[in-house]
GROMACS .gro file of C-alpha atoms in nm:
model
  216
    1UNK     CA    1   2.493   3.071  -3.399
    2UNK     CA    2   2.382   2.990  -3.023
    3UNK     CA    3   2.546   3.286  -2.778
    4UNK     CA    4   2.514   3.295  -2.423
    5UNK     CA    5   2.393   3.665  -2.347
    6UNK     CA    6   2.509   3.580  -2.025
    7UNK     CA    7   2.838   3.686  -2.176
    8UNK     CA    8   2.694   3.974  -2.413
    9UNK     CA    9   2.538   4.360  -2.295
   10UNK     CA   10   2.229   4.221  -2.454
   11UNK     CA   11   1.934   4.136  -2.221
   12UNK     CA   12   1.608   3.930  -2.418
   13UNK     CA   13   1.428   4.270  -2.550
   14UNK     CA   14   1.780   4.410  -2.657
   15UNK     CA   15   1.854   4.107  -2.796
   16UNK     CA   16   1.520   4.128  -3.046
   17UNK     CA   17   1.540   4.493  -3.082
   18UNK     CA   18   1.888   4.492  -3.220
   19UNK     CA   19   1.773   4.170  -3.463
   20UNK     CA   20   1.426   4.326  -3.546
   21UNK     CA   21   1.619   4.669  -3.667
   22UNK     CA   22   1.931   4.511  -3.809
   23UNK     CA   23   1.661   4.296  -4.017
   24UNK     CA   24   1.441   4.576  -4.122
   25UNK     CA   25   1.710   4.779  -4.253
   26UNK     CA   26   1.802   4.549  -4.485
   27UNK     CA   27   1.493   4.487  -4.620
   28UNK     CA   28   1.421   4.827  -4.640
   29UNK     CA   29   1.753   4.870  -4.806
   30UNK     CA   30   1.732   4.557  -5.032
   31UNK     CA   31   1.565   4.707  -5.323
   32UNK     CA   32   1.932   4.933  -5.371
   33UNK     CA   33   2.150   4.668  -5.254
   34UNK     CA   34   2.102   4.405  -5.498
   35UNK     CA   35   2.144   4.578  -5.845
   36UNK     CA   36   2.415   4.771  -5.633
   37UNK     CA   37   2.585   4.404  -5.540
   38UNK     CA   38   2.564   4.309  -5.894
   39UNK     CA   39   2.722   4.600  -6.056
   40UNK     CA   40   3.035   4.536  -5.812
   41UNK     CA   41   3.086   4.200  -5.875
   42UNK     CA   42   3.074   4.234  -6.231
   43UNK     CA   43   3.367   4.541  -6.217
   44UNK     CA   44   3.575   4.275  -6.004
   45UNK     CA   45   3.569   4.001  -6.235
   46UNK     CA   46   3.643   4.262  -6.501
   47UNK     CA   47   3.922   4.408  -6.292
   48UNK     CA   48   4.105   4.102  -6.210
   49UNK     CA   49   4.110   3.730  -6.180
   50UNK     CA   50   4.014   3.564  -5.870
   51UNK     CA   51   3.657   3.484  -5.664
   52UNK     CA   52   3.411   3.780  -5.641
   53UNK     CA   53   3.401   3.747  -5.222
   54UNK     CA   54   3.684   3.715  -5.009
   55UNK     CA   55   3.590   3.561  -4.630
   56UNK     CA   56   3.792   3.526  -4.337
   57UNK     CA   57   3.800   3.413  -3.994
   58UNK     CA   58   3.733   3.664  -3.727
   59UNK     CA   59   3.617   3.672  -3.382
   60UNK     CA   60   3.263   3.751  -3.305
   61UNK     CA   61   3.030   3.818  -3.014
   62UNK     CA   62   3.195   3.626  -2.687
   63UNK     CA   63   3.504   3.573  -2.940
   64UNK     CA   64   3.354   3.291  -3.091
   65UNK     CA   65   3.509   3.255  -3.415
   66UNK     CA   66   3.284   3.316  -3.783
   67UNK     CA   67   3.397   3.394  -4.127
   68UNK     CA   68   3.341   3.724  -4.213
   69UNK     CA   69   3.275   3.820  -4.589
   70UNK     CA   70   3.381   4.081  -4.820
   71UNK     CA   71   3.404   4.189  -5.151
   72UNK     CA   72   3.794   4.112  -5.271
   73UNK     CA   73   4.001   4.404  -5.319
   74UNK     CA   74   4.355   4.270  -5.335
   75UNK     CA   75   4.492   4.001  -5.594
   76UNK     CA   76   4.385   3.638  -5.527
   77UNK     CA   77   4.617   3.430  -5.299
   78UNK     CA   78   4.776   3.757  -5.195
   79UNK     CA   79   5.055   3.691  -4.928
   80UNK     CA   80   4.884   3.786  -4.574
   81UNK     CA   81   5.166   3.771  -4.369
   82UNK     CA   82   5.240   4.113  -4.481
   83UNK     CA   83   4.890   4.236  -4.313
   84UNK     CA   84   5.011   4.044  -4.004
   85UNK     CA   85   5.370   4.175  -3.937
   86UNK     CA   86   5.227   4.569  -4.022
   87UNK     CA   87   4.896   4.445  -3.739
   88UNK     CA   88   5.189   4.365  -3.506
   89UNK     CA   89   5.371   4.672  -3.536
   90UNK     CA   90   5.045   4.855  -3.489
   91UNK     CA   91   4.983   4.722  -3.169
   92UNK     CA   92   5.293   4.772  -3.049
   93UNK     CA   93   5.301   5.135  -3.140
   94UNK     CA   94   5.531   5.146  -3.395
   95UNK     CA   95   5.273   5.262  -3.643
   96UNK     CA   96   5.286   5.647  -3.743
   97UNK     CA   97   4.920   5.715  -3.666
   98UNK     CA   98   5.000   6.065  -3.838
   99UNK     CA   99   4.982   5.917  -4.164
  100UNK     CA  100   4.775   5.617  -4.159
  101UNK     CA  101   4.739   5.312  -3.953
  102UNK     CA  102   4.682   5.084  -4.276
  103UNK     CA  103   4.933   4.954  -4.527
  104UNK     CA  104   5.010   5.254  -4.775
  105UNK     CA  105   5.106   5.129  -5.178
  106UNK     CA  106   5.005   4.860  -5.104
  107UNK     CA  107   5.092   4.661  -5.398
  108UNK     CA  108   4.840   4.395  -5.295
  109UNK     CA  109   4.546   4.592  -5.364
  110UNK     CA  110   4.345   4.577  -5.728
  111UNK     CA  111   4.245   4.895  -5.876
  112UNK     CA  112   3.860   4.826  -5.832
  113UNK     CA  113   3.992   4.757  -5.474
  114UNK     CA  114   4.100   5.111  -5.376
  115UNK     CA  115   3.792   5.221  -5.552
  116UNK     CA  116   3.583   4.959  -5.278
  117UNK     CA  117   3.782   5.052  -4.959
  118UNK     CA  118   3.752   5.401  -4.983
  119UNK     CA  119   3.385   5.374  -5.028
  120UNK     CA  120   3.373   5.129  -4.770
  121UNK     CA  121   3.167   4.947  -4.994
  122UNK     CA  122   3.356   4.627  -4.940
  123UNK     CA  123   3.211   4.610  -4.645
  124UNK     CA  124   2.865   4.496  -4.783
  125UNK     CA  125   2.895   4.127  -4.794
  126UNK     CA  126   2.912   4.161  -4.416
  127UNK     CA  127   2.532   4.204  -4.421
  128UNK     CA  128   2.493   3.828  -4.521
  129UNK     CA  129   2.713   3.789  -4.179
  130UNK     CA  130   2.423   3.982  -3.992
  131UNK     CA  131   2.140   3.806  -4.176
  132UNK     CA  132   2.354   3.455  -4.046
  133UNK     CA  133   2.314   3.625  -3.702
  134UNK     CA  134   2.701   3.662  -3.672
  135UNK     CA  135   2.731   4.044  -3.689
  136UNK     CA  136   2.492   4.320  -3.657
  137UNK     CA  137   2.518   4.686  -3.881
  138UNK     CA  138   2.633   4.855  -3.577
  139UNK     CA  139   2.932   4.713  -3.362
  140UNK     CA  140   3.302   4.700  -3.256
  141UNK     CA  141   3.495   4.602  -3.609
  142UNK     CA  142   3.557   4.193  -3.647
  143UNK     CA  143   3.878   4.177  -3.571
  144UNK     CA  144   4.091   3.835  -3.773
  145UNK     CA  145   4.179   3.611  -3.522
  146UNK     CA  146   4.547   3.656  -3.539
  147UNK     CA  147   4.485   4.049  -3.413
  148UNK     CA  148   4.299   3.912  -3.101
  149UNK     CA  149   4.578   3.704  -3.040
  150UNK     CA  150   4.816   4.007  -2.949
  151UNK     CA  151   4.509   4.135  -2.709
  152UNK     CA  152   4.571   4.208  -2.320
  153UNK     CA  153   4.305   4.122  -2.081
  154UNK     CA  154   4.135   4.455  -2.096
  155UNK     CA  155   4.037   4.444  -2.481
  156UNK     CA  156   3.844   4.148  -2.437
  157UNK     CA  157   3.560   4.371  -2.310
  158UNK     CA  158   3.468   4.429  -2.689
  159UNK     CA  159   3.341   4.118  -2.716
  160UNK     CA  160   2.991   4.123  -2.508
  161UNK     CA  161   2.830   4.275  -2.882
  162UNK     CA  162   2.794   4.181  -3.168
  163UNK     CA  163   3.071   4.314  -3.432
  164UNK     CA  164   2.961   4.553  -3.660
  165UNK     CA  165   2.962   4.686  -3.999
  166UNK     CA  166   3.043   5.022  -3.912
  167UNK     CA  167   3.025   5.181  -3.545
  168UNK     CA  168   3.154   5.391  -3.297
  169UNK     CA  169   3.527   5.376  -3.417
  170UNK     CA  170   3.432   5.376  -3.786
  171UNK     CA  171   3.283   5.704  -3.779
  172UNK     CA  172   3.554   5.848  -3.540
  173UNK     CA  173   3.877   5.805  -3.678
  174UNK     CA  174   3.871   5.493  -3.861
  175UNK     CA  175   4.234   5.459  -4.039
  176UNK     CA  176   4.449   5.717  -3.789
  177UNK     CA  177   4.317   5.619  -3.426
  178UNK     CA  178   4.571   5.414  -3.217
  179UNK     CA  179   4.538   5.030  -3.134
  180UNK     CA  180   4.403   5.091  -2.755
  181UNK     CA  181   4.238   5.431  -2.850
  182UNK     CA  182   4.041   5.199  -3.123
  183UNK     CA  183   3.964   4.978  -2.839
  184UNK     CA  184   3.864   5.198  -2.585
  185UNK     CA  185   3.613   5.322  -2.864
  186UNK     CA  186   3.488   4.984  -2.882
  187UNK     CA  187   3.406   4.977  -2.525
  188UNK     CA  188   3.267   5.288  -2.434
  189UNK     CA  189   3.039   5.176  -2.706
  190UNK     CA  190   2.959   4.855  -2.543
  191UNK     CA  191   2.909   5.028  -2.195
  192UNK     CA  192   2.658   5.312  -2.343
  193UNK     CA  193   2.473   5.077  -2.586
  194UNK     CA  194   2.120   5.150  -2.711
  195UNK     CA  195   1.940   5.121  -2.995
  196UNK     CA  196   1.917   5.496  -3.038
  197UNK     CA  197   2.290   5.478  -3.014
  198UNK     CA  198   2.332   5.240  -3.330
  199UNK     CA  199   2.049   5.472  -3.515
  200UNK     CA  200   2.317   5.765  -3.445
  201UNK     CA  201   2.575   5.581  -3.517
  202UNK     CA  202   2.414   5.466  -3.860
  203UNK     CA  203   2.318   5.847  -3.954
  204UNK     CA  204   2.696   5.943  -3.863
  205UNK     CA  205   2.816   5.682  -4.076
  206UNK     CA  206   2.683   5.838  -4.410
  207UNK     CA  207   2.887   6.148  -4.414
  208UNK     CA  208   3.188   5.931  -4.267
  209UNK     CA  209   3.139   5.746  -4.650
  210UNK     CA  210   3.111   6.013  -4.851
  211UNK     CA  211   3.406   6.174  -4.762
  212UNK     CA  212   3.611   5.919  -4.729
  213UNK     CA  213   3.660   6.012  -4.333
  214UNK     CA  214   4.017   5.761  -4.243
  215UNK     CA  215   3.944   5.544  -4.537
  216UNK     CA  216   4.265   5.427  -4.793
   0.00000   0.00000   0.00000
């Protein structure tokens, strides 16, 4: 993917930095994530019929649109206009952030798919997004391109980084934070980036997963 940093918080040596660690990581971490990869494939092929992966189209660095993968945690062909109306109402503010910002019951979702979300580890495929050079580990959250089409000028701010697999958002407040609150997460990231940021960020995240911090 070619981007114009001209339209990105990333000068040349940020720009490799960011690669060069995003890289290293998962090398570092690829000894783990394979058999780890394997064992969840295998439990969602057991769980329930339908493709291992699930991708969709989201908006990346400068907006410019990528498929972003994940592992599938709701039955195939499920209906996503149901995602869409409850994004809408989000935005608008007619979500109860007291309880939670995502769909609850959601009748959608496989059992080895509640399991995967509130691990986060359906997440994971993303890495072969950062390998691709799409995404990086740390990062505003890819957003599907029907949720950037209810944006007002302002929010497009998140998109001079890369999205990322988890970030500042993620690992404050993930599933009860308000639309703009989310947002304005995103950029105060984006106008305090550094790569000992994303290292924080990355250490942060760990607890986030284990206990489950705003997942469902």
């Amino acid at each position: 993917m070619k981007i114009d940093r001209r339209n990105s918080i990333y000068g040349l040596r940020d720009f490799f930095l960011k690669r060069t660690a995003d890289i290293g990581l998962i090398l570092i971490a690829l000894p783990v994530l394979i058999p780890l990869f394997s064992l969840i494939a295998i439990a969602i092929k057991l769980d329930s019929k339908g493709s291992v992966f699930f991708k969709q189209k989201r908006a990346g660095i400068d907006c410019i649109p990528f498929y972003c993968y994940k592992f599938r945690t709701m039955q195939a062909n499920a209906d996503e206009s149901i995602h869409k109306k409850h994004i809408k109402d989000y935005i608008s503010g007619k979500v109860d952030i007291r309880t939670d910002v995502k769909l609850l019951n959601d009748r959608r979702v496989t059992r080895m798919g509640k399991l995967l979300r509130k691990t986060s580890l359906d997440e994971l495929p993303q890495l072969i997004n950062v390998v691709k050079g799409e995404m990086s580990i740390v990062g505003p959250r890819p957003l599907p391109m029907y949720e950037v089409e209810e944006f007002s000028l302002w929010h497009n701010e998140r998109f001079l980084a890369f999205p990322g697999i988890t970030g500042y958002w993620q690992v404050n407040g993930r599933g009860r934070v308000a639309f703009d609150d989310q947002l304005r997460m995103d950029i105060r990231y984006i106008r305090n980036w550094s790569i000992w940021l994303d290292l924080k960020l990355i250490i942060l995240t760990i607890p986030a997963v284990i206990f489950a911090k705003g997942a469902g």
